[in-house]
mmCIF file with all atom_site columns, C-alpha atoms in Angstrom:
data_model
loop_
_atom_site.group_PDB
_atom_site.id
_atom_site.type_symbol
_atom_site.label_atom_id
_atom_site.label_alt_id
_atom_site.label_comp_id
_atom_site.label_asym_id
_atom_site.label_entity_id
_atom_site.label_seq_id
_atom_site.pdbx_PDB_ins_code
_atom_site.Cartn_x
_atom_site.Cartn_y
_atom_site.Cartn_z
_atom_site.occupancy
_atom_site.B_iso_or_equiv
_atom_site.pdbx_formal_charge
_atom_site.auth_seq_id
_atom_site.auth_comp_id
_atom_site.auth_asym_id
_atom_site.auth_atom_id
_atom_site.pdbx_PDB_model_num
ATOM 1   C CA . MET A 1 1   ? 17.877  0.730   -3.949  1.00 47.00 ? 1   MET A CA 1
ATOM 2   C CA . THR A 1 2   ? 18.236  -0.157  -7.584  1.00 45.00 ? 2   THR A CA 1
ATOM 3   C CA . HIS A 1 3   ? 17.325  1.797   -10.654 1.00 42.00 ? 3   HIS A CA 1
ATOM 4   C CA . ALA A 1 4   ? 15.727  0.034   -13.583 1.00 43.00 ? 4   ALA A CA 1
ATOM 5   C CA . ALA A 1 5   ? 19.185  0.070   -15.183 1.00 39.00 ? 5   ALA A CA 1
ATOM 6   C CA . GLY A 1 6   ? 20.678  -1.480  -12.023 1.00 43.00 ? 6   GLY A CA 1
ATOM 7   C CA . THR A 1 7   ? 22.534  1.568   -10.707 1.00 43.00 ? 7   THR A CA 1
ATOM 8   C CA . GLU A 1 8   ? 22.433  2.797   -7.127  1.00 49.00 ? 8   GLU A CA 1
ATOM 9   C CA . THR A 1 9   ? 20.528  6.017   -6.456  1.00 55.00 ? 9   THR A CA 1
ATOM 10  C CA . ASP A 1 10  ? 20.220  8.470   -3.582  1.00 74.00 ? 10  ASP A CA 1
ATOM 11  C CA . VAL A 1 11  ? 17.506  7.419   -1.178  1.00 80.00 ? 11  VAL A CA 1
ATOM 12  C CA . PRO A 1 12  ? 14.726  9.954   -0.452  1.00 88.00 ? 12  PRO A CA 1
ATOM 13  C CA . SER A 1 13  ? 13.938  10.297  3.278   1.00 91.00 ? 13  SER A CA 1
ATOM 14  C CA . GLU A 1 14  ? 10.455  8.817   2.799   1.00 93.00 ? 14  GLU A CA 1
ATOM 15  C CA . VAL A 1 15  ? 11.917  5.700   1.190   1.00 94.00 ? 15  VAL A CA 1
ATOM 16  C CA . TYR A 1 16  ? 14.497  5.438   3.932   1.00 93.00 ? 16  TYR A CA 1
ATOM 17  C CA . ARG A 1 17  ? 11.647  5.553   6.476   1.00 94.00 ? 17  ARG A CA 1
ATOM 18  C CA . ALA A 1 18  ? 9.771   2.824   4.576   1.00 96.00 ? 18  ALA A CA 1
ATOM 19  C CA . ALA A 1 19  ? 12.923  0.691   4.331   1.00 95.00 ? 19  ALA A CA 1
ATOM 20  C CA . SER A 1 20  ? 13.698  1.107   8.026   1.00 95.00 ? 20  SER A CA 1
ATOM 21  C CA . ASP A 1 21  ? 10.183  0.035   9.001   1.00 96.00 ? 21  ASP A CA 1
ATOM 22  C CA . ALA A 1 22  ? 10.349  -3.005  6.714   1.00 96.00 ? 22  ALA A CA 1
ATOM 23  C CA . GLU A 1 23  ? 13.733  -3.988  8.143   1.00 96.00 ? 23  GLU A CA 1
ATOM 24  C CA . ALA A 1 24  ? 12.477  -3.621  11.730  1.00 96.00 ? 24  ALA A CA 1
ATOM 25  C CA . ARG A 1 25  ? 9.611   -5.991  10.865  1.00 96.00 ? 25  ARG A CA 1
ATOM 26  C CA . GLY A 1 26  ? 11.919  -8.516  9.189   1.00 96.00 ? 26  GLY A CA 1
ATOM 27  C CA . LEU A 1 27  ? 10.237  -7.860  5.839   1.00 97.00 ? 27  LEU A CA 1
ATOM 28  C CA . ALA A 1 28  ? 12.315  -8.356  2.696   1.00 96.00 ? 28  ALA A CA 1
ATOM 29  C CA . VAL A 1 29  ? 11.668  -5.469  0.307   1.00 96.00 ? 29  VAL A CA 1
ATOM 30  C CA . GLU A 1 30  ? 13.418  -4.402  -2.884  1.00 95.00 ? 30  GLU A CA 1
ATOM 31  C CA . PHE A 1 31  ? 13.024  -0.727  -3.743  1.00 94.00 ? 31  PHE A CA 1
ATOM 32  C CA . VAL A 1 32  ? 12.997  -0.069  -7.471  1.00 92.00 ? 32  VAL A CA 1
ATOM 33  C CA . VAL A 1 33  ? 13.093  3.251   -9.306  1.00 90.00 ? 33  VAL A CA 1
ATOM 34  C CA . ARG A 1 34  ? 11.011  3.069   -12.442 1.00 85.00 ? 34  ARG A CA 1
ATOM 35  C CA . ASP A 1 35  ? 11.959  4.776   -15.645 1.00 79.00 ? 35  ASP A CA 1
ATOM 36  C CA . GLY A 1 36  ? 9.475   7.168   -17.183 1.00 72.00 ? 36  GLY A CA 1
ATOM 37  C CA . THR A 1 37  ? 6.515   9.112   -15.902 1.00 76.00 ? 37  THR A CA 1
ATOM 38  C CA . GLY A 1 38  ? 2.777   8.676   -15.888 1.00 79.00 ? 38  GLY A CA 1
ATOM 39  C CA . ARG A 1 39  ? 0.762   5.782   -14.581 1.00 82.00 ? 39  ARG A CA 1
ATOM 40  C CA . PRO A 1 40  ? 2.984   2.851   -13.554 1.00 85.00 ? 40  PRO A CA 1
ATOM 41  C CA . THR A 1 41  ? 2.642   -0.432  -15.405 1.00 85.00 ? 41  THR A CA 1
ATOM 42  C CA . ARG A 1 42  ? 3.487   -3.999  -14.488 1.00 88.00 ? 42  ARG A CA 1
ATOM 43  C CA . ALA A 1 43  ? 6.271   -3.875  -17.077 1.00 86.00 ? 43  ALA A CA 1
ATOM 44  C CA . ASP A 1 44  ? 7.909   -1.102  -15.026 1.00 85.00 ? 44  ASP A CA 1
ATOM 45  C CA . PHE A 1 45  ? 8.368   -3.620  -12.203 1.00 89.00 ? 45  PHE A CA 1
ATOM 46  C CA . GLY A 1 46  ? 9.212   -6.875  -13.915 1.00 87.00 ? 46  GLY A CA 1
ATOM 47  C CA . GLY A 1 47  ? 5.588   -7.944  -14.254 1.00 90.00 ? 47  GLY A CA 1
ATOM 48  C CA . ALA A 1 48  ? 4.723   -7.719  -10.549 1.00 93.00 ? 48  ALA A CA 1
ATOM 49  C CA . GLN A 1 49  ? 1.138   -6.820  -9.623  1.00 94.00 ? 49  GLN A CA 1
ATOM 50  C CA . ILE A 1 50  ? 0.900   -3.110  -8.781  1.00 95.00 ? 50  ILE A CA 1
ATOM 51  C CA . VAL A 1 51  ? -1.040  -2.407  -5.606  1.00 96.00 ? 51  VAL A CA 1
ATOM 52  C CA . LYS A 1 52  ? -2.828  0.753   -4.607  1.00 94.00 ? 52  LYS A CA 1
ATOM 53  C CA . SER A 1 53  ? -2.780  1.652   -0.920  1.00 95.00 ? 53  SER A CA 1
ATOM 54  C CA . VAL A 1 54  ? -5.972  3.467   -0.018  1.00 95.00 ? 54  VAL A CA 1
ATOM 55  C CA . VAL A 1 55  ? -6.252  5.234   3.331   1.00 96.00 ? 55  VAL A CA 1
ATOM 56  C CA . VAL A 1 56  ? -9.794  4.876   4.614   1.00 96.00 ? 56  VAL A CA 1
ATOM 57  C CA . GLN A 1 57  ? -11.095 6.798   7.607   1.00 95.00 ? 57  GLN A CA 1
ATOM 58  C CA . ARG A 1 58  ? -12.965 4.799   10.225  1.00 93.00 ? 58  ARG A CA 1
ATOM 59  C CA . GLY A 1 59  ? -14.193 7.073   13.006  1.00 88.00 ? 59  GLY A CA 1
ATOM 60  C CA . GLU A 1 60  ? -11.164 8.893   14.414  1.00 89.00 ? 60  GLU A CA 1
ATOM 61  C CA . GLY A 1 61  ? -8.686  6.370   12.983  1.00 92.00 ? 61  GLY A CA 1
ATOM 62  C CA . PHE A 1 62  ? -7.673  5.002   9.624   1.00 96.00 ? 62  PHE A CA 1
ATOM 63  C CA . VAL A 1 63  ? -6.999  1.694   7.891   1.00 97.00 ? 63  VAL A CA 1
ATOM 64  C CA . PHE A 1 64  ? -4.883  0.853   4.860   1.00 97.00 ? 64  PHE A CA 1
ATOM 65  C CA . VAL A 1 65  ? -6.727  -1.047  2.142   1.00 97.00 ? 65  VAL A CA 1
ATOM 66  C CA . LEU A 1 66  ? -4.422  -2.722  -0.394  1.00 97.00 ? 66  LEU A CA 1
ATOM 67  C CA . THR A 1 67  ? -5.961  -3.859  -3.679  1.00 96.00 ? 67  THR A CA 1
ATOM 68  C CA . PRO A 1 68  ? -4.791  -4.367  -7.266  1.00 95.00 ? 68  PRO A CA 1
ATOM 69  C CA . LEU A 1 69  ? -4.175  -0.988  -8.931  1.00 92.00 ? 69  LEU A CA 1
ATOM 70  C CA . ASP A 1 70  ? -6.924  -1.538  -11.489 1.00 89.00 ? 70  ASP A CA 1
ATOM 71  C CA . GLY A 1 71  ? -9.334  -3.222  -9.053  1.00 87.00 ? 71  GLY A CA 1
ATOM 72  C CA . GLN A 1 72  ? -12.344 -1.633  -7.435  1.00 90.00 ? 72  GLN A CA 1
ATOM 73  C CA . PHE A 1 73  ? -12.990 -2.742  -3.882  1.00 93.00 ? 73  PHE A CA 1
ATOM 74  C CA . SER A 1 74  ? -16.440 -3.141  -2.399  1.00 94.00 ? 74  SER A CA 1
ATOM 75  C CA . TRP A 1 75  ? -17.195 -0.544  0.241   1.00 95.00 ? 75  TRP A CA 1
ATOM 76  C CA . ALA A 1 76  ? -20.018 -2.761  1.512   1.00 95.00 ? 76  ALA A CA 1
ATOM 77  C CA . LYS A 1 77  ? -17.621 -5.697  2.003   1.00 96.00 ? 77  LYS A CA 1
ATOM 78  C CA . LEU A 1 78  ? -15.111 -3.436  3.741   1.00 96.00 ? 78  LEU A CA 1
ATOM 79  C CA . ARG A 1 79  ? -17.774 -1.986  6.059   1.00 96.00 ? 79  ARG A CA 1
ATOM 80  C CA . ALA A 1 80  ? -19.019 -5.505  6.856   1.00 95.00 ? 80  ALA A CA 1
ATOM 81  C CA . HIS A 1 81  ? -15.494 -6.717  7.604   1.00 96.00 ? 81  HIS A CA 1
ATOM 82  C CA . LEU A 1 82  ? -14.822 -3.757  9.897   1.00 96.00 ? 82  LEU A CA 1
ATOM 83  C CA . GLY A 1 83  ? -18.271 -3.945  11.504  1.00 94.00 ? 83  GLY A CA 1
ATOM 84  C CA . VAL A 1 84  ? -19.092 -0.315  10.801  1.00 94.00 ? 84  VAL A CA 1
ATOM 85  C CA . ASN A 1 85  ? -21.805 1.542   8.918   1.00 93.00 ? 85  ASN A CA 1
ATOM 86  C CA . ARG A 1 86  ? -19.702 4.488   7.794   1.00 94.00 ? 86  ARG A CA 1
ATOM 87  C CA . LEU A 1 87  ? -16.290 4.845   6.163   1.00 95.00 ? 87  LEU A CA 1
ATOM 88  C CA . SER A 1 88  ? -14.859 7.718   4.168   1.00 95.00 ? 88  SER A CA 1
ATOM 89  C CA . LEU A 1 89  ? -11.847 8.820   2.198   1.00 95.00 ? 89  LEU A CA 1
ATOM 90  C CA . PRO A 1 90  ? -9.886  11.563  3.948   1.00 95.00 ? 90  PRO A CA 1
ATOM 91  C CA . ASP A 1 91  ? -8.860  14.623  1.980   1.00 94.00 ? 91  ASP A CA 1
ATOM 92  C CA . ALA A 1 92  ? -5.234  14.904  0.859   1.00 94.00 ? 92  ALA A CA 1
ATOM 93  C CA . ASP A 1 93  ? -4.147  16.861  3.956   1.00 95.00 ? 93  ASP A CA 1
ATOM 94  C CA . ALA A 1 94  ? -5.737  14.393  6.378   1.00 94.00 ? 94  ALA A CA 1
ATOM 95  C CA . ALA A 1 95  ? -4.211  11.438  4.499   1.00 95.00 ? 95  ALA A CA 1
ATOM 96  C CA . TYR A 1 96  ? -0.790  13.111  4.681   1.00 95.00 ? 96  TYR A CA 1
ATOM 97  C CA . THR A 1 97  ? -1.185  13.793  8.408   1.00 94.00 ? 97  THR A CA 1
ATOM 98  C CA . ALA A 1 98  ? -2.281  10.186  9.017   1.00 94.00 ? 98  ALA A CA 1
ATOM 99  C CA . THR A 1 99  ? 0.545   8.573   7.031   1.00 95.00 ? 99  THR A CA 1
ATOM 100 C CA . GLY A 1 100 ? 3.312   11.102  6.386   1.00 94.00 ? 100 GLY A CA 1
ATOM 101 C CA . TYR A 1 101 ? 3.009   10.361  2.675   1.00 95.00 ? 101 TYR A CA 1
ATOM 102 C CA . LYS A 1 102 ? 1.407   12.297  -0.179  1.00 93.00 ? 102 LYS A CA 1
ATOM 103 C CA . ARG A 1 103 ? -1.322  10.725  -2.275  1.00 90.00 ? 103 ARG A CA 1
ATOM 104 C CA . GLY A 1 104 ? 0.107   8.505   -4.970  1.00 88.00 ? 104 GLY A CA 1
ATOM 105 C CA . THR A 1 105 ? 2.984   7.436   -2.700  1.00 91.00 ? 105 THR A CA 1
ATOM 106 C CA . ILE A 1 106 ? 1.028   6.163   0.322   1.00 94.00 ? 106 ILE A CA 1
ATOM 107 C CA . THR A 1 107 ? 2.150   2.875   1.822   1.00 96.00 ? 107 THR A CA 1
ATOM 108 C CA . PRO A 1 108 ? 1.868   1.127   5.158   1.00 97.00 ? 108 PRO A CA 1
ATOM 109 C CA . LEU A 1 109 ? 5.689   0.870   5.110   1.00 97.00 ? 109 LEU A CA 1
ATOM 110 C CA . GLY A 1 110 ? 6.928   3.534   7.514   1.00 95.00 ? 110 GLY A CA 1
ATOM 111 C CA . SER A 1 111 ? 3.594   5.249   7.975   1.00 95.00 ? 111 SER A CA 1
ATOM 112 C CA . ASN A 1 112 ? 3.486   7.891   10.737  1.00 92.00 ? 112 ASN A CA 1
ATOM 113 C CA . THR A 1 113 ? 1.070   5.581   12.561  1.00 92.00 ? 113 THR A CA 1
ATOM 114 C CA . ALA A 1 114 ? 0.891   1.805   12.126  1.00 92.00 ? 114 ALA A CA 1
ATOM 115 C CA . TRP A 1 115 ? -2.760  1.740   11.098  1.00 96.00 ? 115 TRP A CA 1
ATOM 116 C CA . PRO A 1 116 ? -4.421  -1.645  10.538  1.00 96.00 ? 116 PRO A CA 1
ATOM 117 C CA . VAL A 1 117 ? -3.821  -3.170  7.081   1.00 97.00 ? 117 VAL A CA 1
ATOM 118 C CA . ILE A 1 118 ? -6.407  -5.007  4.997   1.00 98.00 ? 118 ILE A CA 1
ATOM 119 C CA . ILE A 1 119 ? -5.198  -6.825  1.883   1.00 97.00 ? 119 ILE A CA 1
ATOM 120 C CA . ASP A 1 120 ? -7.469  -8.060  -0.877  1.00 97.00 ? 120 ASP A CA 1
ATOM 121 C CA . GLU A 1 121 ? -7.233  -11.841 -1.062  1.00 96.00 ? 121 GLU A CA 1
ATOM 122 C CA . SER A 1 122 ? -6.568  -11.708 -4.823  1.00 96.00 ? 122 SER A CA 1
ATOM 123 C CA . LEU A 1 123 ? -3.024  -10.563 -3.961  1.00 97.00 ? 123 LEU A CA 1
ATOM 124 C CA . SER A 1 124 ? -2.222  -13.655 -1.898  1.00 97.00 ? 124 SER A CA 1
ATOM 125 C CA . GLY A 1 125 ? 0.730   -15.670 -3.159  1.00 96.00 ? 125 GLY A CA 1
ATOM 126 C CA . GLN A 1 126 ? 2.017   -12.886 -5.399  1.00 95.00 ? 126 GLN A CA 1
ATOM 127 C CA . THR A 1 127 ? 5.017   -10.608 -5.486  1.00 95.00 ? 127 THR A CA 1
ATOM 128 C CA . VAL A 1 128 ? 3.522   -7.140  -5.538  1.00 97.00 ? 128 VAL A CA 1
ATOM 129 C CA . VAL A 1 129 ? 4.622   -3.528  -5.823  1.00 96.00 ? 129 VAL A CA 1
ATOM 130 C CA . VAL A 1 130 ? 3.416   -1.168  -3.120  1.00 96.00 ? 130 VAL A CA 1
ATOM 131 C CA . GLY A 1 131 ? 4.176   2.504   -2.735  1.00 93.00 ? 131 GLY A CA 1
ATOM 132 C CA . ALA A 1 132 ? 7.498   3.456   -1.219  1.00 94.00 ? 132 ALA A CA 1
ATOM 133 C CA . GLY A 1 133 ? 6.667   6.961   -0.023  1.00 93.00 ? 133 GLY A CA 1
ATOM 134 C CA . SER A 1 134 ? 8.226   8.748   -2.986  1.00 92.00 ? 134 SER A CA 1
ATOM 135 C CA . PRO A 1 135 ? 7.054   9.226   -6.596  1.00 90.00 ? 135 PRO A CA 1
ATOM 136 C CA . GLY A 1 136 ? 8.544   6.857   -9.151  1.00 88.00 ? 136 GLY A CA 1
ATOM 137 C CA . ILE A 1 137 ? 9.769   4.332   -6.590  1.00 92.00 ? 137 ILE A CA 1
ATOM 138 C CA . GLY A 1 138 ? 8.054   1.030   -5.867  1.00 93.00 ? 138 GLY A CA 1
ATOM 139 C CA . ALA A 1 139 ? 8.609   -1.533  -3.146  1.00 95.00 ? 139 ALA A CA 1
ATOM 140 C CA . LEU A 1 140 ? 8.667   -5.123  -4.441  1.00 96.00 ? 140 LEU A CA 1
ATOM 141 C CA . VAL A 1 141 ? 7.498   -7.470  -1.709  1.00 97.00 ? 141 VAL A CA 1
ATOM 142 C CA . SER A 1 142 ? 5.721   -10.776 -1.160  1.00 97.00 ? 142 SER A CA 1
ATOM 143 C CA . ALA A 1 143 ? 2.068   -9.995  -0.399  1.00 97.00 ? 143 ALA A CA 1
ATOM 144 C CA . ASP A 1 144 ? 1.987   -12.911 2.054   1.00 98.00 ? 144 ASP A CA 1
ATOM 145 C CA . GLU A 1 145 ? 5.073   -11.686 3.909   1.00 98.00 ? 145 GLU A CA 1
ATOM 146 C CA . LEU A 1 146 ? 3.679   -8.148  3.943   1.00 98.00 ? 146 LEU A CA 1
ATOM 147 C CA . ALA A 1 147 ? 0.459   -9.471  5.467   1.00 98.00 ? 147 ALA A CA 1
ATOM 148 C CA . GLN A 1 148 ? 2.390   -11.371 8.127   1.00 97.00 ? 148 GLN A CA 1
ATOM 149 C CA . ALA A 1 149 ? 4.696   -8.442  8.965   1.00 97.00 ? 149 ALA A CA 1
ATOM 150 C CA . TYR A 1 150 ? 1.770   -6.066  9.488   1.00 97.00 ? 150 TYR A CA 1
ATOM 151 C CA . GLY A 1 151 ? -0.725  -8.522  10.974  1.00 97.00 ? 151 GLY A CA 1
ATOM 152 C CA . ALA A 1 152 ? -2.978  -7.712  8.036   1.00 97.00 ? 152 ALA A CA 1
ATOM 153 C CA . ASP A 1 153 ? -6.434  -9.103  7.484   1.00 97.00 ? 153 ASP A CA 1
ATOM 154 C CA . ILE A 1 154 ? -6.814  -10.911 4.159   1.00 97.00 ? 154 ILE A CA 1
ATOM 155 C CA . VAL A 1 155 ? -10.305 -10.158 2.884   1.00 96.00 ? 155 VAL A CA 1
ATOM 156 C CA . GLN A 1 156 ? -12.156 -10.731 -0.373  1.00 95.00 ? 156 GLN A CA 1
ATOM 157 C CA . LEU A 1 157 ? -12.884 -7.113  -1.360  1.00 95.00 ? 157 LEU A CA 1
ATOM 158 C CA . THR A 1 158 ? -12.676 -7.166  -5.177  1.00 91.00 ? 158 THR A CA 1
ATOM 159 C CA . GLY A 1 159 ? -14.339 -9.370  -7.780  1.00 75.00 ? 159 GLY A CA 1
ATOM 160 C CA . ALA A 1 160 ? -16.772 -12.167 -7.128  1.00 57.00 ? 160 ALA A CA 1
ATOM 161 C CA . ALA A 1 161 ? -16.541 -14.269 -4.011  1.00 49.00 ? 161 ALA A CA 1
ATOM 162 C CA . THR A 1 162 ? -14.365 -17.317 -4.451  1.00 41.00 ? 162 THR A CA 1
ATOM 163 C CA . GLU A 1 163 ? -15.749 -20.681 -3.472  1.00 35.00 ? 163 GLU A CA 1
#
């Protein structure tokens, strides 16, 4: 794992778990420690699109929804894609139990359970930053390779429909 200044750092157990899962899936990931605090910016990660990983409860199970950090996804489009009438956001304890990660660090990489992954189509073709399981650390990865490694559905969830 590299620090923004290029130095090696100790690896938190959550990041190790994420890295091990990525490696087992043949997914190339670079873990980067960002300098500073507060809301991450694209500049913190070399201009890569920052992705939020939202855990959504569907019945007794969950799904990961990955969208641009500043994007709002359509609940109606997500419900239609999943073929359900009801979805909800779990509370912080339920999200932790489902993933093994605290809010703000949630990622499909190394989750306690390999829940289905849905990626907004606007991320296709980009290098993105997803959570790495630990505050201040991001996982740089190809969105397309991430989708392939997790068998993710690519769905238009944000913005207007593309033609």
